[in-house]
mmCIF file of N, CA and C and ligand atoms in Angstrom:
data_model
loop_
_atom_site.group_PDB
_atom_site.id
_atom_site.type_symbol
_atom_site.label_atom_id
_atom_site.label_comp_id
_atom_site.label_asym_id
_atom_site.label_seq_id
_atom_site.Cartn_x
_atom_site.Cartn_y
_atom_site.Cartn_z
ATOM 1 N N UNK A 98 113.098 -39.849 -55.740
ATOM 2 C CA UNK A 98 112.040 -39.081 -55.063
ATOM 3 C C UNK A 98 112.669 -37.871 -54.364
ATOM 4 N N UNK A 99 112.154 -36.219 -54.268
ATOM 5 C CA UNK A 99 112.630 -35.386 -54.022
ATOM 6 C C UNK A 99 112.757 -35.575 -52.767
ATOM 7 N N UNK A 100 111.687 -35.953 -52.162
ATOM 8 C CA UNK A 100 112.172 -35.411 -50.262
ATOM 9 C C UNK A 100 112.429 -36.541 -49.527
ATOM 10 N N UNK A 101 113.681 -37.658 -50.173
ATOM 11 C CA UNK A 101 113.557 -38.763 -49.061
ATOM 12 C C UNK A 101 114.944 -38.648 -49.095
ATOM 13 N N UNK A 102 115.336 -38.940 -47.898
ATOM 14 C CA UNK A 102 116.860 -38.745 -47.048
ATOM 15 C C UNK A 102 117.671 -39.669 -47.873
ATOM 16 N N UNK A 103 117.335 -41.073 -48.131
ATOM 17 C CA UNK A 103 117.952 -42.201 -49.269
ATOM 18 C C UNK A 103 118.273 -41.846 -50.648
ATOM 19 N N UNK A 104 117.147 -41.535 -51.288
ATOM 20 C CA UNK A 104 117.828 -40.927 -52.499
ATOM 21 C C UNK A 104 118.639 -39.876 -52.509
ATOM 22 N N UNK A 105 118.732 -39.414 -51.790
ATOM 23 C CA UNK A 105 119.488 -38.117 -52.157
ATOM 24 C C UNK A 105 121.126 -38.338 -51.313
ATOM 25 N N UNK A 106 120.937 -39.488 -50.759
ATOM 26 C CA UNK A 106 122.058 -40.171 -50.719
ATOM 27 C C UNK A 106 122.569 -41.022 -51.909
ATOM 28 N N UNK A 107 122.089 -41.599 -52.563
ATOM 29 C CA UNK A 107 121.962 -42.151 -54.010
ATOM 30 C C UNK A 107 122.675 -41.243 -54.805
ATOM 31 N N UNK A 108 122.061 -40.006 -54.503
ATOM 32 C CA UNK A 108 122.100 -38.408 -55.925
ATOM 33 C C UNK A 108 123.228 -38.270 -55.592
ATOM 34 N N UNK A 109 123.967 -38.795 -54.417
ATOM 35 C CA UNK A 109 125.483 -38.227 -54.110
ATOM 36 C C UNK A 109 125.579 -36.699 -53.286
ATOM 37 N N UNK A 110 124.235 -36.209 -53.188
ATOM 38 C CA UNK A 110 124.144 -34.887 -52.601
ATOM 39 C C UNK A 110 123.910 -34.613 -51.231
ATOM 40 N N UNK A 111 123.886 -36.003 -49.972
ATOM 41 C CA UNK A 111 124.318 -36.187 -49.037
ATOM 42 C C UNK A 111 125.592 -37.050 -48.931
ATOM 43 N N UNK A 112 126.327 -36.858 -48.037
ATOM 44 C CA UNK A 112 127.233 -37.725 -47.873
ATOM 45 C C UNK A 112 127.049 -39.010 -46.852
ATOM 46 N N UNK A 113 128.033 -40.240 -47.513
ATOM 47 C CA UNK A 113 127.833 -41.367 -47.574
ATOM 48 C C UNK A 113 128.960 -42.255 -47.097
ATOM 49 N N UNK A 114 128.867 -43.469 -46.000
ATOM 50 C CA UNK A 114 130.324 -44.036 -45.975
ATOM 51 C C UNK A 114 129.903 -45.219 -47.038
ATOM 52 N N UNK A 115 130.339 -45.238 -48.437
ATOM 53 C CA UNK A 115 129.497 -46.436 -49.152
ATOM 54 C C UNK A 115 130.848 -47.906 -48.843
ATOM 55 N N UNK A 116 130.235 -48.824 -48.967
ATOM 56 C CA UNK A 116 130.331 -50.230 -48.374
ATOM 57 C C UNK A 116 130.164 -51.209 -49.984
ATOM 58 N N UNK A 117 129.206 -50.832 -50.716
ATOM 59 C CA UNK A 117 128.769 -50.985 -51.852
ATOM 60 C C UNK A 117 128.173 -50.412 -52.611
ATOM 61 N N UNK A 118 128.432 -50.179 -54.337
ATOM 62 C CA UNK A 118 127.456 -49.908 -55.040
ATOM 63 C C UNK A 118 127.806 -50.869 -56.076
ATOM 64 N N UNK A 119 126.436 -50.548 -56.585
ATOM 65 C CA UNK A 119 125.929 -51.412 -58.536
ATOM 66 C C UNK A 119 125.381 -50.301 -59.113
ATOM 67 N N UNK A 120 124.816 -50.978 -60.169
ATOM 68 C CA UNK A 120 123.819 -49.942 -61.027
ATOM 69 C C UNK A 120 122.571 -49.965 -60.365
ATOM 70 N N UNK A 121 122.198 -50.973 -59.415
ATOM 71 C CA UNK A 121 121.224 -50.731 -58.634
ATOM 72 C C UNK A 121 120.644 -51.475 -57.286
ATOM 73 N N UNK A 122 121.969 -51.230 -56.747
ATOM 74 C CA UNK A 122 121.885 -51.332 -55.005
ATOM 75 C C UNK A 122 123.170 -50.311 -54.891
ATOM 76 N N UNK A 123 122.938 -49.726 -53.402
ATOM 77 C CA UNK A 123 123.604 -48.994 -52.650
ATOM 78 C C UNK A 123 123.782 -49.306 -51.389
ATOM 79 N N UNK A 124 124.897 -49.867 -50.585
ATOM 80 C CA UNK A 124 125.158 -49.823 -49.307
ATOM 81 C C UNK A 124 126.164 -49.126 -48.772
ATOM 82 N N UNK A 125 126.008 -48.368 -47.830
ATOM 83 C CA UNK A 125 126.572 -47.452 -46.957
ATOM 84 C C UNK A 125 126.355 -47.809 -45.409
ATOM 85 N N UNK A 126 127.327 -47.404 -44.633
ATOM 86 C CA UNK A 126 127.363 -47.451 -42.905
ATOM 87 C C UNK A 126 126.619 -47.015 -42.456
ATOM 88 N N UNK A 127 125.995 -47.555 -41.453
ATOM 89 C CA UNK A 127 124.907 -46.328 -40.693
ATOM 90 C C UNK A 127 125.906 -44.935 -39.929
ATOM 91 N N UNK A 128 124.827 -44.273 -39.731
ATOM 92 C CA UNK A 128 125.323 -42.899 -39.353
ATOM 93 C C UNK A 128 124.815 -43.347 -37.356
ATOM 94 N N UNK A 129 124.726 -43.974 -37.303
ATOM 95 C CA UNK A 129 124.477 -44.592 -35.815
ATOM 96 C C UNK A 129 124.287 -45.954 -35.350
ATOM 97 N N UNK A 130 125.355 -46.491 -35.694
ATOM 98 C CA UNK A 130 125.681 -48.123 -35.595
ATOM 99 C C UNK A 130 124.913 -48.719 -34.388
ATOM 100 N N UNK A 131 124.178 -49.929 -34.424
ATOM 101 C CA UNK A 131 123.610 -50.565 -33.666
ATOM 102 C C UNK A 131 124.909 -51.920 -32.789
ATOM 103 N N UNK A 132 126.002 -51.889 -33.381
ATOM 104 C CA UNK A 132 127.047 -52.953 -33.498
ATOM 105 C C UNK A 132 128.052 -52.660 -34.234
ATOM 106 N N UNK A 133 129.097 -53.564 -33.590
ATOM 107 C CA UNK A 133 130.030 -53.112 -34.503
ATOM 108 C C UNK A 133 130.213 -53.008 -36.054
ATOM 109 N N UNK A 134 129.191 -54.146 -36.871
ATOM 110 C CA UNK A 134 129.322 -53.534 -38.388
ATOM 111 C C UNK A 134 127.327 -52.937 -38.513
ATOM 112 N N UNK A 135 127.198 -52.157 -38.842
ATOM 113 C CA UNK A 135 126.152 -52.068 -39.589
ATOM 114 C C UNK A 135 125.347 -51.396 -40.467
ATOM 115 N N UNK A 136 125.631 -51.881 -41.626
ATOM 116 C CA UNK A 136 125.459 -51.632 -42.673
ATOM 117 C C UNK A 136 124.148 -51.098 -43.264
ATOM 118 N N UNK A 137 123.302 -50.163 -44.208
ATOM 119 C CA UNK A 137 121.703 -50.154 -44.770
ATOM 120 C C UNK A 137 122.386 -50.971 -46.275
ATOM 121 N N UNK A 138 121.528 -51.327 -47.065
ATOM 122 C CA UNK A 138 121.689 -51.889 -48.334
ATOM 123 C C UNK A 138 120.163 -51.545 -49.060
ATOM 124 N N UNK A 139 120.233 -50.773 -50.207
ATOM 125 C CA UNK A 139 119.013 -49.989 -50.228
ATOM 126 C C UNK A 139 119.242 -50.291 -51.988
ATOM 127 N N UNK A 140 117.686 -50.433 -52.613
ATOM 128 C CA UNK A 140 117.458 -50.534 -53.735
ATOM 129 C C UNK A 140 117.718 -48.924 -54.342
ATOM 130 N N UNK A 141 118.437 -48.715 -55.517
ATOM 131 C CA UNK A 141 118.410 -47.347 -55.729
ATOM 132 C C UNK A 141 116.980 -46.605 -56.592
ATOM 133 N N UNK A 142 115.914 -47.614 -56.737
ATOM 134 C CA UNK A 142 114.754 -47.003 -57.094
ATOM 135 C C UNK A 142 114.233 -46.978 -55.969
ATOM 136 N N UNK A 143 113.134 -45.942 -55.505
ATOM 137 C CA UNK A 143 112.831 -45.855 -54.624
ATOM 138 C C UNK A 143 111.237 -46.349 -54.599
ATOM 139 N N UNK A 144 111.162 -47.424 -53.548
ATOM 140 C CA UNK A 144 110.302 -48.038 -53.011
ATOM 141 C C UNK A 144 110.318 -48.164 -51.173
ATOM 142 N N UNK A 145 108.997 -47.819 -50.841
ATOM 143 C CA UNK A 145 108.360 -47.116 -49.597
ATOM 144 C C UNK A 145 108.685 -48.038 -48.630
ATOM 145 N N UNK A 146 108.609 -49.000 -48.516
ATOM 146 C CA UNK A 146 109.126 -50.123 -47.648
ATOM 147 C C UNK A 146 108.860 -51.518 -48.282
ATOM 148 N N UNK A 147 108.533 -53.012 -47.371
ATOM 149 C CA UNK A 147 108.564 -53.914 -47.919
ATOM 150 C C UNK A 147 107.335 -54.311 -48.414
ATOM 151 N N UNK A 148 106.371 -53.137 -47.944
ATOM 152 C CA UNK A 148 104.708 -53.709 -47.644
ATOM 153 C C UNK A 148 104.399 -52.732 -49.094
ATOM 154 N N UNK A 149 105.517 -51.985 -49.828
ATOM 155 C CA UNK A 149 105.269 -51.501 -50.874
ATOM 156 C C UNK A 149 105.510 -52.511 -52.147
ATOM 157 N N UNK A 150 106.158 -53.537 -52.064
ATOM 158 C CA UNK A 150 106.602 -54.415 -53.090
ATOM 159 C C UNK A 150 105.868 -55.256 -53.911
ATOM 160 N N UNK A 151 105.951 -55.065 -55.340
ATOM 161 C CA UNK A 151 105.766 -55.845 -56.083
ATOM 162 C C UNK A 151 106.218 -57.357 -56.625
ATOM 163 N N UNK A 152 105.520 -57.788 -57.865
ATOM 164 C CA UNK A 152 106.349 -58.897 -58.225
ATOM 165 C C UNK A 152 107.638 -58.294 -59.099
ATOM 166 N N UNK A 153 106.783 -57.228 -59.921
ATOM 167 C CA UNK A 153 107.910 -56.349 -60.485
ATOM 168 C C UNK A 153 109.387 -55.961 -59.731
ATOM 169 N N UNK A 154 109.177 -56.412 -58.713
ATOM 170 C CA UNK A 154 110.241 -55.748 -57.925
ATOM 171 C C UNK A 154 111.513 -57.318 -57.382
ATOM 172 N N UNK A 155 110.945 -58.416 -57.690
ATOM 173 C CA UNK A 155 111.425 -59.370 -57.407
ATOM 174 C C UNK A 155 112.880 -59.324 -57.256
ATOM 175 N N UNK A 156 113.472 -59.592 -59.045
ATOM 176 C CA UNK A 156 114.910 -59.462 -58.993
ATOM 177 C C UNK A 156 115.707 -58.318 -58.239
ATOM 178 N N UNK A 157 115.215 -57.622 -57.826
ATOM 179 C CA UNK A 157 115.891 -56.254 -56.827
ATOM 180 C C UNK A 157 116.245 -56.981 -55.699
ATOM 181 N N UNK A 158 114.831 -57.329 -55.322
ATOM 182 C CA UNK A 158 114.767 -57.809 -53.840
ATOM 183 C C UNK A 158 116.096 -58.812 -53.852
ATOM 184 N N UNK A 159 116.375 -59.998 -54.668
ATOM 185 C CA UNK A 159 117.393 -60.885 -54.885
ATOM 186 C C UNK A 159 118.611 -59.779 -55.319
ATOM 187 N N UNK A 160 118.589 -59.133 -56.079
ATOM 188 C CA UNK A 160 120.095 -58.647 -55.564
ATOM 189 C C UNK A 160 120.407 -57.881 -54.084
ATOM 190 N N UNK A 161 119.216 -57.234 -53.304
ATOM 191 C CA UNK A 161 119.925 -56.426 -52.738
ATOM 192 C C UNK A 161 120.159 -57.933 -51.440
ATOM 193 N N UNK A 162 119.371 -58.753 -51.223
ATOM 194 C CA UNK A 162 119.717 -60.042 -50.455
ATOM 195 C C UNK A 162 121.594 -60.485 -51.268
ATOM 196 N N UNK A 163 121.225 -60.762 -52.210
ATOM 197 C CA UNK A 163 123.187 -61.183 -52.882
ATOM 198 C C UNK A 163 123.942 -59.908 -52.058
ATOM 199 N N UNK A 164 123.608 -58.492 -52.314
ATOM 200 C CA UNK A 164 124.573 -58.257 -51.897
ATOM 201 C C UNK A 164 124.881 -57.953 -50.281
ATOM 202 N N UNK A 165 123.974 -58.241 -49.875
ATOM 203 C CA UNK A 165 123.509 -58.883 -48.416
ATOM 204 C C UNK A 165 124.830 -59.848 -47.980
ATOM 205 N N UNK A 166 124.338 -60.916 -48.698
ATOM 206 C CA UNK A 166 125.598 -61.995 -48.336
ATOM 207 C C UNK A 166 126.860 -61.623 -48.750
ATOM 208 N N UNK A 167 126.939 -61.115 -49.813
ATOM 209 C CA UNK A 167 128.546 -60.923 -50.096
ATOM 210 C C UNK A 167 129.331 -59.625 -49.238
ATOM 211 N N UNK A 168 128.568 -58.757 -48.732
ATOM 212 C CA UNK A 168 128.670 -57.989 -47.600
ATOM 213 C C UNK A 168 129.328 -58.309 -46.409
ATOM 214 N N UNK A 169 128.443 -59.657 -46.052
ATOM 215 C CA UNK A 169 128.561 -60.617 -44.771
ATOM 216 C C UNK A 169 129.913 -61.329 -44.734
ATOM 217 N N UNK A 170 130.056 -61.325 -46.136
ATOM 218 C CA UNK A 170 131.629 -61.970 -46.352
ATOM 219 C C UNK A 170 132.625 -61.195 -46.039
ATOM 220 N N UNK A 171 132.663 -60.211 -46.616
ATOM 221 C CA UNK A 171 134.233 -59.520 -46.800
ATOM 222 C C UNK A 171 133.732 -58.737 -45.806
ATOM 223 N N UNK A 172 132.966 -58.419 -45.002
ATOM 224 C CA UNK A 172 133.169 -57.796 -43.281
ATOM 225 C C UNK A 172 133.372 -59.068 -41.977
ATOM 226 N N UNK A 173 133.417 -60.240 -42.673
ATOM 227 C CA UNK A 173 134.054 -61.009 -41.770
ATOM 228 C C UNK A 173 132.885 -61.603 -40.629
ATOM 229 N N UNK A 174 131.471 -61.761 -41.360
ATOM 230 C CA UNK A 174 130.414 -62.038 -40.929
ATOM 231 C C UNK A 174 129.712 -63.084 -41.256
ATOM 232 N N UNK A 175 130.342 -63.952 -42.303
ATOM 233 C CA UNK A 175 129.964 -65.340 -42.679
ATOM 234 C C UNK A 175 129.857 -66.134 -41.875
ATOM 235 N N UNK A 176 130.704 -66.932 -41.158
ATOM 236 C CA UNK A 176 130.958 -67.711 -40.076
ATOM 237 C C UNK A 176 130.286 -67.331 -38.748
ATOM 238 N N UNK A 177 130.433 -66.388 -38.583
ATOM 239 C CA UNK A 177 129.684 -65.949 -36.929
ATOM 240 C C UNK A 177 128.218 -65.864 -36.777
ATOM 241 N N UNK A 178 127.584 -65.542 -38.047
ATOM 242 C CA UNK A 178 126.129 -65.179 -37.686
ATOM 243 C C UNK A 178 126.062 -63.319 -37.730
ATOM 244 N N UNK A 179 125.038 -63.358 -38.412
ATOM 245 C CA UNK A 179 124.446 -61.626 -38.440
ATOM 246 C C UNK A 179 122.993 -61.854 -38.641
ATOM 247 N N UNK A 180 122.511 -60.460 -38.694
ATOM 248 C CA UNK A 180 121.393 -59.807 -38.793
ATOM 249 C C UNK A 180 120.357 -59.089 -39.648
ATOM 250 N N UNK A 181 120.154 -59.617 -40.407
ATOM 251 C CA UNK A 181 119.046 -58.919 -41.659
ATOM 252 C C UNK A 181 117.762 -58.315 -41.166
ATOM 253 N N UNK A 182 117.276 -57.149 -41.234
ATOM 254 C CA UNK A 182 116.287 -56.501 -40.658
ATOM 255 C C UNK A 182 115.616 -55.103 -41.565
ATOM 256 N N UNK A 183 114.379 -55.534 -41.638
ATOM 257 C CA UNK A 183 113.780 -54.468 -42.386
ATOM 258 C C UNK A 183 112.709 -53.820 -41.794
ATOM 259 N N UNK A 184 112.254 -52.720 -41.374
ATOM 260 C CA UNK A 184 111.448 -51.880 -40.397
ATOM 261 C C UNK A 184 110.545 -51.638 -41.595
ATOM 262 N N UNK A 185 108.933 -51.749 -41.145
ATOM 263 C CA UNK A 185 108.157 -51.426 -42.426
ATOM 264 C C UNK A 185 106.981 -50.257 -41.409
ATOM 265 N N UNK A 186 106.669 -48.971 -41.744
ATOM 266 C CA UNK A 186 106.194 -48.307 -40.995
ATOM 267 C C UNK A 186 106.480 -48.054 -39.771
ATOM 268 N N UNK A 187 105.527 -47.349 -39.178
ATOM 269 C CA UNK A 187 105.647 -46.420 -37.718
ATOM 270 C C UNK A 187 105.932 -47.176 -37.076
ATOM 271 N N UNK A 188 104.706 -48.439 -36.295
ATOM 272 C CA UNK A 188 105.065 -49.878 -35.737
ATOM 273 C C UNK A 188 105.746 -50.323 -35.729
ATOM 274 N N UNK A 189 106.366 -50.752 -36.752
ATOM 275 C CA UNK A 189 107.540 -51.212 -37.088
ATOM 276 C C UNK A 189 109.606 -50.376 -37.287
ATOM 277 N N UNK A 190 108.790 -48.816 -36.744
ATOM 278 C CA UNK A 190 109.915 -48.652 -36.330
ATOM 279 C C UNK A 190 111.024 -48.193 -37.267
ATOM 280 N N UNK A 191 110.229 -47.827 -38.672
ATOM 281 C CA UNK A 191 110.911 -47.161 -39.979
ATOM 282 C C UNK A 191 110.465 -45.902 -39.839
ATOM 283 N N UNK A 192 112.304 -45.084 -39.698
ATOM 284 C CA UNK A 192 112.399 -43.972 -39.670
ATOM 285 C C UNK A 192 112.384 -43.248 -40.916
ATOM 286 N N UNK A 193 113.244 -43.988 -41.733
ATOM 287 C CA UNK A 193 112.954 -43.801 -43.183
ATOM 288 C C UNK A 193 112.252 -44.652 -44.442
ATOM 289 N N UNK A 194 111.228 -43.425 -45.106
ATOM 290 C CA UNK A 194 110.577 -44.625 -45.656
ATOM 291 C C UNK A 194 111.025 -44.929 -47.405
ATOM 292 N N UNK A 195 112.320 -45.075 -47.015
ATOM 293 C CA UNK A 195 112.881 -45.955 -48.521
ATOM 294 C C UNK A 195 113.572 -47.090 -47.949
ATOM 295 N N UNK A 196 112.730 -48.324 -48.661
ATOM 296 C CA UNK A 196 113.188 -49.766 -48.307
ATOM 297 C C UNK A 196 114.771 -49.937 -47.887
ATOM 298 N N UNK A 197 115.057 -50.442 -46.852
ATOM 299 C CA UNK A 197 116.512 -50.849 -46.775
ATOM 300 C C UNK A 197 116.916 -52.025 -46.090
ATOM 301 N N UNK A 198 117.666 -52.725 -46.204
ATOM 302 C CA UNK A 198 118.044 -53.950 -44.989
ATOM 303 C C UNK A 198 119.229 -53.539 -44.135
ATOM 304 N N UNK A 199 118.863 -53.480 -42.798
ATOM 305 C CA UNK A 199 120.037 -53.119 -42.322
ATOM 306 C C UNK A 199 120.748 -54.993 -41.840
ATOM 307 N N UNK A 200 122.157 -54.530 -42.049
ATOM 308 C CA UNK A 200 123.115 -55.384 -42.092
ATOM 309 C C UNK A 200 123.782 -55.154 -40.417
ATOM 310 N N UNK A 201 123.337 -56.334 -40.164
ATOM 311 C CA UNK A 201 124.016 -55.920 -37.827
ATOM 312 C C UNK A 201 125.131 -57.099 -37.363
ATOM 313 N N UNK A 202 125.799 -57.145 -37.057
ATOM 314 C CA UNK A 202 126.739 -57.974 -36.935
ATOM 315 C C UNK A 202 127.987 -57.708 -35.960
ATOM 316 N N UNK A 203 129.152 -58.422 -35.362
ATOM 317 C CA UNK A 203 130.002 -58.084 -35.008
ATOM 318 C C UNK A 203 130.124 -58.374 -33.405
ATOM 319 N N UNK A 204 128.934 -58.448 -32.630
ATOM 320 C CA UNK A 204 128.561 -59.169 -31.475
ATOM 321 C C UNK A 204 127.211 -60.004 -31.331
ATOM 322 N N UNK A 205 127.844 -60.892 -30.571
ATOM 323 C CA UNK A 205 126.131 -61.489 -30.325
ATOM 324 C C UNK A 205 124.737 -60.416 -29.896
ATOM 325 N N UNK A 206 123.855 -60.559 -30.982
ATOM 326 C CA UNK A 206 122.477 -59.723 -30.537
ATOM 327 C C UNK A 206 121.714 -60.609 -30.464
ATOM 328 N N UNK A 207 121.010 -60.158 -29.311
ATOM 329 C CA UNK A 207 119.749 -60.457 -28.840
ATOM 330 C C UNK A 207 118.581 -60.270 -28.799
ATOM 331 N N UNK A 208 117.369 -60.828 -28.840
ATOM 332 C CA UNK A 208 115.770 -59.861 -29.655
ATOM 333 C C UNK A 208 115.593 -58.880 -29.715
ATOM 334 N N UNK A 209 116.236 -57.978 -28.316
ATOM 335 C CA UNK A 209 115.410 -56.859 -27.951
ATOM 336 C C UNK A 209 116.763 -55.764 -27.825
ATOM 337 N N UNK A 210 118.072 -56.321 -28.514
ATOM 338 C CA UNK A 210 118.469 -55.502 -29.128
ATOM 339 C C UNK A 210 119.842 -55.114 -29.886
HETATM 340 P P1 LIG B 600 114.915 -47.270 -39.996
HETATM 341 O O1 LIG B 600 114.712 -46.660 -38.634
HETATM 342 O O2 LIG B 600 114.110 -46.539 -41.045
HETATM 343 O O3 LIG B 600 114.723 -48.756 -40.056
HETATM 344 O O4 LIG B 600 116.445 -47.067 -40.342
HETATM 345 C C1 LIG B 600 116.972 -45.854 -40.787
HETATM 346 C C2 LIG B 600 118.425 -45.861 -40.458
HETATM 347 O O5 LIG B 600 119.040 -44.805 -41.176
HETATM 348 C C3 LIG B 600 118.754 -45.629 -38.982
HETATM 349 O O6 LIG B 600 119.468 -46.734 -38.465
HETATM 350 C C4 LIG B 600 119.578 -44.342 -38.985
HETATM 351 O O7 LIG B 600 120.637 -44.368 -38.056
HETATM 352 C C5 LIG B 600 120.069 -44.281 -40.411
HETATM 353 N N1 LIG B 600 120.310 -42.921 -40.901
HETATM 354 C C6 LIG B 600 119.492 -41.841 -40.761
HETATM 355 N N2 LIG B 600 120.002 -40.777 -41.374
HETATM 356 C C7 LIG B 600 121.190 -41.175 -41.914
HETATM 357 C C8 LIG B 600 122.193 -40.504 -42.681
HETATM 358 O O8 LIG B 600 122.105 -39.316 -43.006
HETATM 359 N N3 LIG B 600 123.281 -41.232 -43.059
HETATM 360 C C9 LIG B 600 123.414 -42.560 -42.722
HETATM 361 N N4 LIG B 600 124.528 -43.175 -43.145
HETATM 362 N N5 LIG B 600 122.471 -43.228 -42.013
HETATM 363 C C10 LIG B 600 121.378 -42.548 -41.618
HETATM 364 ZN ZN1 LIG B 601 113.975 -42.746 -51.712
#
């Protein structure tokens, strides 16, 4: 999609600290860490958030969760406990609207933040 900040991180035509790629997931660092690790993990087709999802969209959803966990691993986040979080609209606090999970970890968090 032309005007979304994600793909065009995808296109390689923003820059990126990437963490992971496939043929179709992308994870990169945030550009404003909530904790010490935290990661986005973003489908590289672009879909609007979670309230955009299909069934068609299933196996995505399961890889970008796999690479969720295997993330959690080799940043040393298995054992301790982390954070999976997906913002769906305004309410909810999505700044950008291409689906992503952010990955939070590295200290104990608490609800509110
Ligand atoms: P949302 O608020 O949509 O759930 O999450 C968007 C996230 O993208 C925010 O945590 C924000 O810090 C991050 N972000 C925004 N612009 C950039 C960017 O250009 N590069 C990176 N790496 N992260 C970004
Ligand atoms: Zn996009």
């Amino acid at each position: 999609m032309d005007d979304c900040l994600f793909c065009k991180i995808i296109a390689g035509e923003i820059p990126s600290q990437k963490a992971y790629e496939d043929e179709e997931i992308l994870a990169f660092h945030d550009i404003n860490p909530q904790a010490p690790v935290h990661v986005l993990i973003i489908p590289k087709q672009h879909i609007r958030s979670a309230d955009a999802l299909t069934e068609a969209d299933d196996a995505t959803l399961c890889r970008l969760f796999a690479a969720a966990r295997r993330l959690a691993g080799e940043l040393g986040l298995s054992g301790k406990g982390y954070r999976l979080i997906t913002n769906v609209g305004a309410d909810g606090g999505q700044s950008v609207p291409h689906l992503h999970l952010h990955l939070i970890g590295g200290r104990p968090l608490r609800w509110d933040n």
